[in-house]
Coordinates of C-alpha atoms in Angstrom, one line a residue:
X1 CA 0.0 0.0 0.0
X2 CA 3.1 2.5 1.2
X3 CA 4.0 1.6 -2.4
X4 CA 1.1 2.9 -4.0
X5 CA 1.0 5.5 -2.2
X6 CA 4.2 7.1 -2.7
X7 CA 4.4 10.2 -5.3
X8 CA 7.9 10.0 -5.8
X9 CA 9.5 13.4 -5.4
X10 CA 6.5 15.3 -5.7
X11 CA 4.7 16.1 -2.3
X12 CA 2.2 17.6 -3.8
X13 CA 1.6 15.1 -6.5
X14 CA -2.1 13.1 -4.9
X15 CA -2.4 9.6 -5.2
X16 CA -4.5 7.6 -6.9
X17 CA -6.6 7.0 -4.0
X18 CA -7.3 10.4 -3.2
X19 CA -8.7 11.3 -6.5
X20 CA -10.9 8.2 -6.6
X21 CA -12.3 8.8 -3.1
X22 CA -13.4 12.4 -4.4
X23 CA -15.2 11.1 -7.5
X24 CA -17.0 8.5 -5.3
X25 CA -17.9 11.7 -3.1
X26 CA -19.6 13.7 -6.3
X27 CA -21.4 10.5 -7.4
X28 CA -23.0 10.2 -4.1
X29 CA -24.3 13.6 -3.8
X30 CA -26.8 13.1 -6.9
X31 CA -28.6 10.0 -5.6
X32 CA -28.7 11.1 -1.8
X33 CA -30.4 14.9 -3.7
X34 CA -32.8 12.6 -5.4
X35 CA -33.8 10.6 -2.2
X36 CA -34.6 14.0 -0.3
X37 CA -36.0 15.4 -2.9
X38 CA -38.4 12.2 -3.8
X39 CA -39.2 12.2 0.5
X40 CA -40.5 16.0 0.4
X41 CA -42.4 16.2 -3.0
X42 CA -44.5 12.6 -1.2
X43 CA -45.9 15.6 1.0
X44 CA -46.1 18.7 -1.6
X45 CA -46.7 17.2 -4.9
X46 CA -48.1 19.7 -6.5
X47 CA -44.2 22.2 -6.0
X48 CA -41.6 19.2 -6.2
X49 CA -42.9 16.6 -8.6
X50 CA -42.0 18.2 -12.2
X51 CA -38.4 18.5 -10.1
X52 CA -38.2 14.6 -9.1
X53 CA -39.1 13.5 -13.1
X54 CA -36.3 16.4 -14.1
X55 CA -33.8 15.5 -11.5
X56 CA -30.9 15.2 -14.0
X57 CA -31.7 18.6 -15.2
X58 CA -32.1 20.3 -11.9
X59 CA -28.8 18.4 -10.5
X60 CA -26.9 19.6 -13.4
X61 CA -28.0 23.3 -13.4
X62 CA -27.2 23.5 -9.4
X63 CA -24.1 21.8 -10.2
X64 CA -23.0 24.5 -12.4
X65 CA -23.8 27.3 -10.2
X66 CA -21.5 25.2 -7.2
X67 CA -18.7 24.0 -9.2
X68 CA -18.7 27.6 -11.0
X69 CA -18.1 29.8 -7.8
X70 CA -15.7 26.9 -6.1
X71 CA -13.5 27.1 -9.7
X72 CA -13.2 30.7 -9.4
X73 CA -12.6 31.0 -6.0
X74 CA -10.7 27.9 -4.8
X75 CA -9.1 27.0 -8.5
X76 CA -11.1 23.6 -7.3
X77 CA -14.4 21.7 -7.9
X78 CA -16.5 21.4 -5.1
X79 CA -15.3 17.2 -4.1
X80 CA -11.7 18.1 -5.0
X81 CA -11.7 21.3 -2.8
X82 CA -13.5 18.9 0.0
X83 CA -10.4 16.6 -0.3
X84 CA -7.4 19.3 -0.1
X85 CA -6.9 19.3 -3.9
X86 CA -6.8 22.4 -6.4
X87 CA -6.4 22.5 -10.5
X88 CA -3.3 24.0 -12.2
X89 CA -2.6 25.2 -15.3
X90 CA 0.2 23.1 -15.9
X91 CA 3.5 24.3 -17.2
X92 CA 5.0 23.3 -20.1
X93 CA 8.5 22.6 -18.1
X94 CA 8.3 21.8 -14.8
X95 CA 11.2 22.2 -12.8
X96 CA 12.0 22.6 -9.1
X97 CA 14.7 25.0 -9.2
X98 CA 12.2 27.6 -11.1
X99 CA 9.7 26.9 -9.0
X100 CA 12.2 27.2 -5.3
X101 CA 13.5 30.9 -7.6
X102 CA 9.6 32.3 -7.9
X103 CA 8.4 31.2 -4.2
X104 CA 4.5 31.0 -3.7
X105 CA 2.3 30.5 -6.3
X106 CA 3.3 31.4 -9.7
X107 CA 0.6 33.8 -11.5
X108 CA 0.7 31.3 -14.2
X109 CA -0.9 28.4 -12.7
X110 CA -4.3 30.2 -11.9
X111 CA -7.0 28.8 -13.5
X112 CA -8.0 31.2 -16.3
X113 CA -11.9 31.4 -17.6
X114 CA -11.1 29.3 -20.9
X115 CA -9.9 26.3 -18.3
X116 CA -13.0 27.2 -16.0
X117 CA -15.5 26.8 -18.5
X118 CA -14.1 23.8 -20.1
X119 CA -13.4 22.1 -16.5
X120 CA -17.5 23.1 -15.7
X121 CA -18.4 21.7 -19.1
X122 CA -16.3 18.0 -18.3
X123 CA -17.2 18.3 -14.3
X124 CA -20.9 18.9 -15.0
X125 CA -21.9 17.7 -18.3
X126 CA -19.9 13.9 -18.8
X127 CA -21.7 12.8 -15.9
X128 CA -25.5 14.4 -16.8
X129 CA -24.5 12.5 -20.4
X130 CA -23.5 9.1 -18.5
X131 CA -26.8 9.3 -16.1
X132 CA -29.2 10.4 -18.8
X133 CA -27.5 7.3 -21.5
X134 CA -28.2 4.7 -18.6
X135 CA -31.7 6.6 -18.2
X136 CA -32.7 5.9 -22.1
X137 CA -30.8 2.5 -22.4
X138 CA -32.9 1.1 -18.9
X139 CA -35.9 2.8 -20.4
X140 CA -35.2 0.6 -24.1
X141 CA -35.4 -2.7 -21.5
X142 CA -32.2 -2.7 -20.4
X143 CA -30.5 -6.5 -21.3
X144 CA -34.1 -7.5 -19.8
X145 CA -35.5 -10.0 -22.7
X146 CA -38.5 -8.4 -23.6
X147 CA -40.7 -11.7 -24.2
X148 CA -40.7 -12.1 -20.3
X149 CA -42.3 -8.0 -19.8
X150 CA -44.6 -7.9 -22.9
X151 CA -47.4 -10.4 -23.9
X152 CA -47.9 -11.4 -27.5
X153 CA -50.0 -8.4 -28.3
X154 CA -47.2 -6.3 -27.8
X155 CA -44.5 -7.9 -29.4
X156 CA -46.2 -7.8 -32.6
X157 CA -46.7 -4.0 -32.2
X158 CA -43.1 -3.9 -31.4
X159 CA -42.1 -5.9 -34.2
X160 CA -43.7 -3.7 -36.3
X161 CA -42.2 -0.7 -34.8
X162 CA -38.5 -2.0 -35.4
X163 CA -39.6 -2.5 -39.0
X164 CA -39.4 1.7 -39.0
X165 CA -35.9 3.8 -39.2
X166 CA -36.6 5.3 -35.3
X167 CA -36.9 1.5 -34.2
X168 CA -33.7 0.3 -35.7
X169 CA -31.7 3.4 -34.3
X170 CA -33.0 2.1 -30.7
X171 CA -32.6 -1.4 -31.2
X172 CA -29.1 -0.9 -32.5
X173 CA -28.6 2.1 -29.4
X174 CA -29.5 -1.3 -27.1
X175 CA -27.0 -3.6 -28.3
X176 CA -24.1 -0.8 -28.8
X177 CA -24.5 0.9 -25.1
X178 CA -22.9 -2.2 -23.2
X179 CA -20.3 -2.4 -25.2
X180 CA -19.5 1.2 -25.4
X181 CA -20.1 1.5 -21.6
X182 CA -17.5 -1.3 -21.0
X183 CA -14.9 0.6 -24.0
X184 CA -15.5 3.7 -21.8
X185 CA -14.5 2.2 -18.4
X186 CA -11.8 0.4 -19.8
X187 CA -10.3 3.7 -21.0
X188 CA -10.9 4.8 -17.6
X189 CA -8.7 2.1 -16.2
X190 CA -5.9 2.8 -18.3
X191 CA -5.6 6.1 -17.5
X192 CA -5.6 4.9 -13.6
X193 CA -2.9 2.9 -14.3
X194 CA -0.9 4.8 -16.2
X195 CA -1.0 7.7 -13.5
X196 CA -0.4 5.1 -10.6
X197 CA 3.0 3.9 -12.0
X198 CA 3.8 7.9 -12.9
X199 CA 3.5 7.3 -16.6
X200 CA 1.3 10.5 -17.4
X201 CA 0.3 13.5 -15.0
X202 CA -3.4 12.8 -15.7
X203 CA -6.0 10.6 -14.1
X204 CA -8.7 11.2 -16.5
X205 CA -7.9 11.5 -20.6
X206 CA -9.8 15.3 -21.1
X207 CA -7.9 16.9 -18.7
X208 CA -4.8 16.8 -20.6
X209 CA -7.5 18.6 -23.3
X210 CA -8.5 21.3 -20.6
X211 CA -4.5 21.4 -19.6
X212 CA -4.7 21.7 -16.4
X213 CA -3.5 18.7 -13.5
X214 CA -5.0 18.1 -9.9
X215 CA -2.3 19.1 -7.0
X216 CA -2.7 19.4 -3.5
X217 CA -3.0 22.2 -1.5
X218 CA -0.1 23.9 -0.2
X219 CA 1.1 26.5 2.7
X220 CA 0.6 28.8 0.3
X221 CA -2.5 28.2 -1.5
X222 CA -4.1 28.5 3.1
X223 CA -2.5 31.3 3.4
X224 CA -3.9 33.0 0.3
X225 CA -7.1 31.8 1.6
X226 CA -7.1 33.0 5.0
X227 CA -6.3 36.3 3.9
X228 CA -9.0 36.6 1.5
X229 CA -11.5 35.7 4.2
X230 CA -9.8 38.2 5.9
X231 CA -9.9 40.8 3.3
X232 CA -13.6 40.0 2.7
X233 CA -14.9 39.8 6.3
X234 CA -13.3 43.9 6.9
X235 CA -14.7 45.7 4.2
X236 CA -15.7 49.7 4.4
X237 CA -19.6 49.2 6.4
X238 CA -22.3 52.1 5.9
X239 CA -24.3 52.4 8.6
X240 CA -28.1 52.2 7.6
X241 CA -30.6 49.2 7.6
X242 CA -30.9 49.7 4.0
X243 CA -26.5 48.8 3.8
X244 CA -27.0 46.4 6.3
X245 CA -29.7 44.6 4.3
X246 CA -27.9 44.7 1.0
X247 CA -24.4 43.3 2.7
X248 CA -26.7 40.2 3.6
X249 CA -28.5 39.7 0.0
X250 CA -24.9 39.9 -2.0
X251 CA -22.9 37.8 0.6
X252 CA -26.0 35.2 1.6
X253 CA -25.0 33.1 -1.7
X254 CA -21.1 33.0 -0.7
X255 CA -21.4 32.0 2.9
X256 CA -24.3 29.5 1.7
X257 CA -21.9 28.0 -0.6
X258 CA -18.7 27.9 1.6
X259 CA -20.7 26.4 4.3
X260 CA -21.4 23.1 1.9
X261 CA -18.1 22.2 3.3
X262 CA -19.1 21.6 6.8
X263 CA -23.2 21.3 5.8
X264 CA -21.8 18.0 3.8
X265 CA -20.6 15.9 6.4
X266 CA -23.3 17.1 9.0
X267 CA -25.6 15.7 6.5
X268 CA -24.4 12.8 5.9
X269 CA -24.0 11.9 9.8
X270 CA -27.7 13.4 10.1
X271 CA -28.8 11.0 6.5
X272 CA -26.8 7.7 8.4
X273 CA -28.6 8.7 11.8
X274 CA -31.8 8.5 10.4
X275 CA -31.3 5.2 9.1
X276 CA -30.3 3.6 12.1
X277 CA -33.1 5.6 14.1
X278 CA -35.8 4.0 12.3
X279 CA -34.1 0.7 11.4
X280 CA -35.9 -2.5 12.8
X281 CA -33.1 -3.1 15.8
X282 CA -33.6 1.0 16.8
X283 CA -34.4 1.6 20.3
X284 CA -37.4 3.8 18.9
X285 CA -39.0 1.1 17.6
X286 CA -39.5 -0.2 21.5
X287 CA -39.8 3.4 23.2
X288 CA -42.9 4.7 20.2
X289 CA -46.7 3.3 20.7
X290 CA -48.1 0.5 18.1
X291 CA -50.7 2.2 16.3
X292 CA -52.7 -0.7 16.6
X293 CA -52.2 -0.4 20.0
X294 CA -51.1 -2.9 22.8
X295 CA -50.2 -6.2 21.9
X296 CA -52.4 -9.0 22.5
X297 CA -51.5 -11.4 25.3
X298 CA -50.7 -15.0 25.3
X299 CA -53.8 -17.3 26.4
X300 CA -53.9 -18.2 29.6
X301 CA -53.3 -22.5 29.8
X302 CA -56.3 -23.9 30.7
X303 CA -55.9 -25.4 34.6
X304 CA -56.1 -29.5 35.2
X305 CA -59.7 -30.9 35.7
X306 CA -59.8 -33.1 39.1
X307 CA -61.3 -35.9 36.7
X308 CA -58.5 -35.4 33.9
X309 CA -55.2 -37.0 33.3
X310 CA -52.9 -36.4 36.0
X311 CA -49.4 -35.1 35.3
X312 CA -46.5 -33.8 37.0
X313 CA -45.7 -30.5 36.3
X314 CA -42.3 -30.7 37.1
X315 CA -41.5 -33.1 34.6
X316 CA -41.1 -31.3 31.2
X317 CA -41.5 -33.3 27.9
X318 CA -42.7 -36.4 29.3
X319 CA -46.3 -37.6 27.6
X320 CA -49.0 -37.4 30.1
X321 CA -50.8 -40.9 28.9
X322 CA -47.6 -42.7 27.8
X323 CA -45.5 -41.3 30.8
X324 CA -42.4 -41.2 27.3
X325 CA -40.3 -38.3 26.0
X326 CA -42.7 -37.0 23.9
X327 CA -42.3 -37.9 20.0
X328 CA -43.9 -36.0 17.2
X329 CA -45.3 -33.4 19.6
X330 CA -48.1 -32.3 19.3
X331 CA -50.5 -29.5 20.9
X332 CA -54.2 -29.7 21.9
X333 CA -56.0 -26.3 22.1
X334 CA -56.2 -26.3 25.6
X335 CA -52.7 -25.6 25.5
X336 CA -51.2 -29.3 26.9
X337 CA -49.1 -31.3 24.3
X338 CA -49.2 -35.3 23.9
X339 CA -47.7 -37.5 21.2
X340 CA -49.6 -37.3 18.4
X341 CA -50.0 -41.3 18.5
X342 CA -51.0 -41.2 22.0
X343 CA -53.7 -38.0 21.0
X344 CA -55.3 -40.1 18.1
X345 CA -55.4 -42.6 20.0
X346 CA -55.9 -41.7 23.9
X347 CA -57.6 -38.1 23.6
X348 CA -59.7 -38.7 20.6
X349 CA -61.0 -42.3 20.7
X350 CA -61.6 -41.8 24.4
X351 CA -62.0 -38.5 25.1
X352 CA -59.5 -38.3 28.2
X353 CA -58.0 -35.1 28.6
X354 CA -56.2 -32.8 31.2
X355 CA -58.6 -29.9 31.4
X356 CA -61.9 -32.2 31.1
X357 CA -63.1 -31.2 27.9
X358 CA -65.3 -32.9 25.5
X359 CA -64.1 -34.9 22.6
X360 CA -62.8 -31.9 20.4
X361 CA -64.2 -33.6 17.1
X362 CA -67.6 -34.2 18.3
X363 CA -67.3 -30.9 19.6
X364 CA -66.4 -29.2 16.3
X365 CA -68.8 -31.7 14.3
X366 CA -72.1 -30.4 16.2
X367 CA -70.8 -26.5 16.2
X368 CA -71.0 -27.2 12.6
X369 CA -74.2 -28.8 12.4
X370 CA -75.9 -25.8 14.3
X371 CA -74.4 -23.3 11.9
X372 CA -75.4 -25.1 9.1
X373 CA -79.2 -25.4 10.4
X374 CA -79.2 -21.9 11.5
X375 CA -78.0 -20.5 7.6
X376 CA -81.1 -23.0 6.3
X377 CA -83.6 -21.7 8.2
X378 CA -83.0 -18.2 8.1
X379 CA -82.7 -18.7 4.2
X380 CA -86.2 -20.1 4.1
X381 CA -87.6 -17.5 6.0
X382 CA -86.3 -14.2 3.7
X383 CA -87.6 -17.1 0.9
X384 CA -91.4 -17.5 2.0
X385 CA -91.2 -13.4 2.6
X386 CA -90.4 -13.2 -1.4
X387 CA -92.5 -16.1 -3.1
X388 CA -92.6 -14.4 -6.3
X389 CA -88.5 -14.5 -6.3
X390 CA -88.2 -17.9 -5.2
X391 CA -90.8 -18.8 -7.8
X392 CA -89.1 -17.6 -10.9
X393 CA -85.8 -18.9 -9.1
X394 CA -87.4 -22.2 -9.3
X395 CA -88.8 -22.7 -13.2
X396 CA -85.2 -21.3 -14.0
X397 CA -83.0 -23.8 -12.0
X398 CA -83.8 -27.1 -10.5
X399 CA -82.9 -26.6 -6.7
X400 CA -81.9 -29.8 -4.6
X401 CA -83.8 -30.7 -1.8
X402 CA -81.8 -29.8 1.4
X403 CA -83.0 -31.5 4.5
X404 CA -82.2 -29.1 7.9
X405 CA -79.7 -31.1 10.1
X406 CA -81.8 -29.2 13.3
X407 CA -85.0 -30.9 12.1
X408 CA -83.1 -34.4 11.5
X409 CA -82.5 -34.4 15.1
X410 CA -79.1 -31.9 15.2
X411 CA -77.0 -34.9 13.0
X412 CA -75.0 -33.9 10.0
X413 CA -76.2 -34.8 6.7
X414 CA -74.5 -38.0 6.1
X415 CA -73.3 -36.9 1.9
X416 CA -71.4 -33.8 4.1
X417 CA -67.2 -34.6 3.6
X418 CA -65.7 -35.8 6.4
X419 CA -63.8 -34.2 9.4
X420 CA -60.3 -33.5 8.3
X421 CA -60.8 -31.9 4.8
X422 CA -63.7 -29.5 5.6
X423 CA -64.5 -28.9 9.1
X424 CA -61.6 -27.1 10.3
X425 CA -62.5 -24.3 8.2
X426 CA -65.3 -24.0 11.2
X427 CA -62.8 -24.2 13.8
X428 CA -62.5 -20.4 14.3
X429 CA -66.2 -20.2 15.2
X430 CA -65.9 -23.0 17.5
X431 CA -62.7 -22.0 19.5
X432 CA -64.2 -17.8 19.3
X433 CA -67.4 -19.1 21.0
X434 CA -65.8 -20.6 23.5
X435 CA -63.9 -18.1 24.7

């Protein structure tokens, strides 16, 4: 790492790292604008919406105005100034004994508008290029094979489409972009390389067009800029509320934009707070209200009847008809768990239980029976009020006859299907009337 590091004889060479860490820092600024921006116009629609679907045009017009006063005033873009570093205009011969003869800052290497403008139109532009490219190729499908997002109807109207000039320019515009992307990055990589082992002065191919080279800053290049904040905080004052008022309207825009130094990191410690704040393992989570208020608590187990099945409560996974380590466990709803061999065959068959309830089948069996009798008859009654109805009903549709299980004695109609396939849909009405 010390190897990569090291700038040779240059001190104010940066590494590699450096200028990657403040690339990385101005890609993250336009997703984490987006996110904000996306969270307020949820709540006031009707102002930030047109902003949120023109994001890459609103990022890249505020970009301009930032990087614009941080390369006039700092010689720097607003990530490279973040990081210590400043653009030069770089000399044609570069030599240490001319530079040790001059002392400070030579006039030279002060970024000139020509250099500004072209740095604004690279810092600002190639990434509002990149973003919208990605934009148009996602938009186009994206290497996503269209038979799995469109149904046959629409692959014939987009088979007819490609037939047109428009839809071969985009079909060819999908299968170029990948491989221009990778070309792209690849070019990227060289230039990395090449600047790593000391092979050219520049990271990034179009700054050798703009001619200027990233440094870092200096004694000098502080100095310069505490006495311009020094020069700039004494100026000649008029008294008068009218002077004091238009002091505050011309320098508002620089002290908003030289506080983006230290309102960046406060908002990205604010942004990671957040997160962890509302994140599932915050401690808000156990100190806010449920909105559906309290939680429900656990029933309470049912107590032994004096004529159940004794057991020992000290004794935990232990059957209480077997007097075994329970196997295949299995839980009554009464709470108590039994084999499920000795349920079937102990609790069911015989009905013996802990708490002294009823056989839960024949239990669930006639709750059934009376639900079923009780939907019969109050359909016959709203019938005989509406004669005419069930008439007509009757010449259109043979009805089957239905016989009321109440009026057969409370039994269930023998053709009904048996226990395990459809009566436990009529469990909840059992175990709710219990309770």
């Amino acid at each position: 790492m010390e190897f990569f590091n090291a700038t040779g004889g240059d001190p104010f060479k940066p590494s590699l790292f450096e200028l990657v860490a403040q690339e990385q820092l101005r890609d993250l600024l336009q997703p984490a604008l987006k996110y904000v921006l996306s969270v307020f116009a949820q709540r006031n629609p009707r102002y930030l919406l047109r902003i949120v679907n023109r994001h890459e045009e609103f990022y890249a017009i505020l970009m301009l105005f930032v990087e614009r006063y941080y390369l006039r005033t700092y010689d720097a873009s607003f990530s490279e100034n973040f990081y210590g570093l400043k653009r030069r205009r770089r000399p044609l011969f570069e030599t240490e004994r001319a530079r040790a003869a001059v002392g400070g800052i030579p006039p030279e290497e002060k970024l000139r508008s020509r250099e500004v403008w072209r740095s604004l139109l690279l810092i600002v532009g190639i990434p509002y290029a990149r973003a919208k490219a990605q934009d148009y190729f996602e938009s186009l499908g994206g290497g996503i094979d269209s038979d799995i997002l469109e149904d046959g109807g629409s692959r014939h109207v987009q088979a007819l489409t490609n037939q047109t000039l428009g839809g071969r320019l985009r079909r060819l515009y999908k299968r170029a972009y990948p491989w221009l992307n990778m070309t792209f990055e690849a070019w990227l990589l060289v230039y990395n390389v090449a600047y790593l082992f000391d092979k050219t002065p520049f990271y990034r191919p179009w700054l050798s067009w703009v001619g200027v080279d990233l440094r870092r800053l200096g004694v000098d290049d502080l100095r310069l800029a505490a006495m311009a904040a020094q020069k700039g905080a004494t100026p000649e004052r008029k008294k008068g509320i009218l002077a004091f008022i238009r002091r505050l309207l011309i320098s508002s825009p620089q002290v908003l934009l030289d506080s983006l130094k230290l309102l960046l990191p406060t908002a990205i410690f604010f942004i990671k707070f957040l997160e962890w704040w509302y994140s599932p393992s915050s401690p808000a989570r156990a100190l806010s209200s449920s909105p559906l208020g309290p939680p429900i608590p656990p029933p309470q187990l049912l107590p032994p009847h004096p004529n159940g099945i004794p057991i020992d409560g000290t004794k935990y996974g232990q059957c209480p008809l077997c007097k075994k380590a329970i196997t295949n466990a299995t839980a009554l709803p009464s709470g108590y768990v039994f084999c499920y061999r000795c349920k079937n065959e102990g609790v069911q068959a015989a009905g013996d239980t802990i708490d002294g309830l009823e056989k839960i089948e024949g239990l669930i069996r006639e709750r059934w029976a009376h639900l079923i009798g009780d939907f019969f008859q109050k359909t016959r009654r709203r019938e005989e009020f509406r004669p005419e109805k069930s008439q007509r009903a009757v010449r259109h549709r043979a009805r089957p006859s239905i016989t009321c299980p109440q009026e057969a004695g409370g039994s269930v109609p023998s053709h009904l299907p048996p226990f395990p396939v459809t009566y436990l849909a009529f469990t909840f009405f059992f175990f709710s009337s219990s309770a």
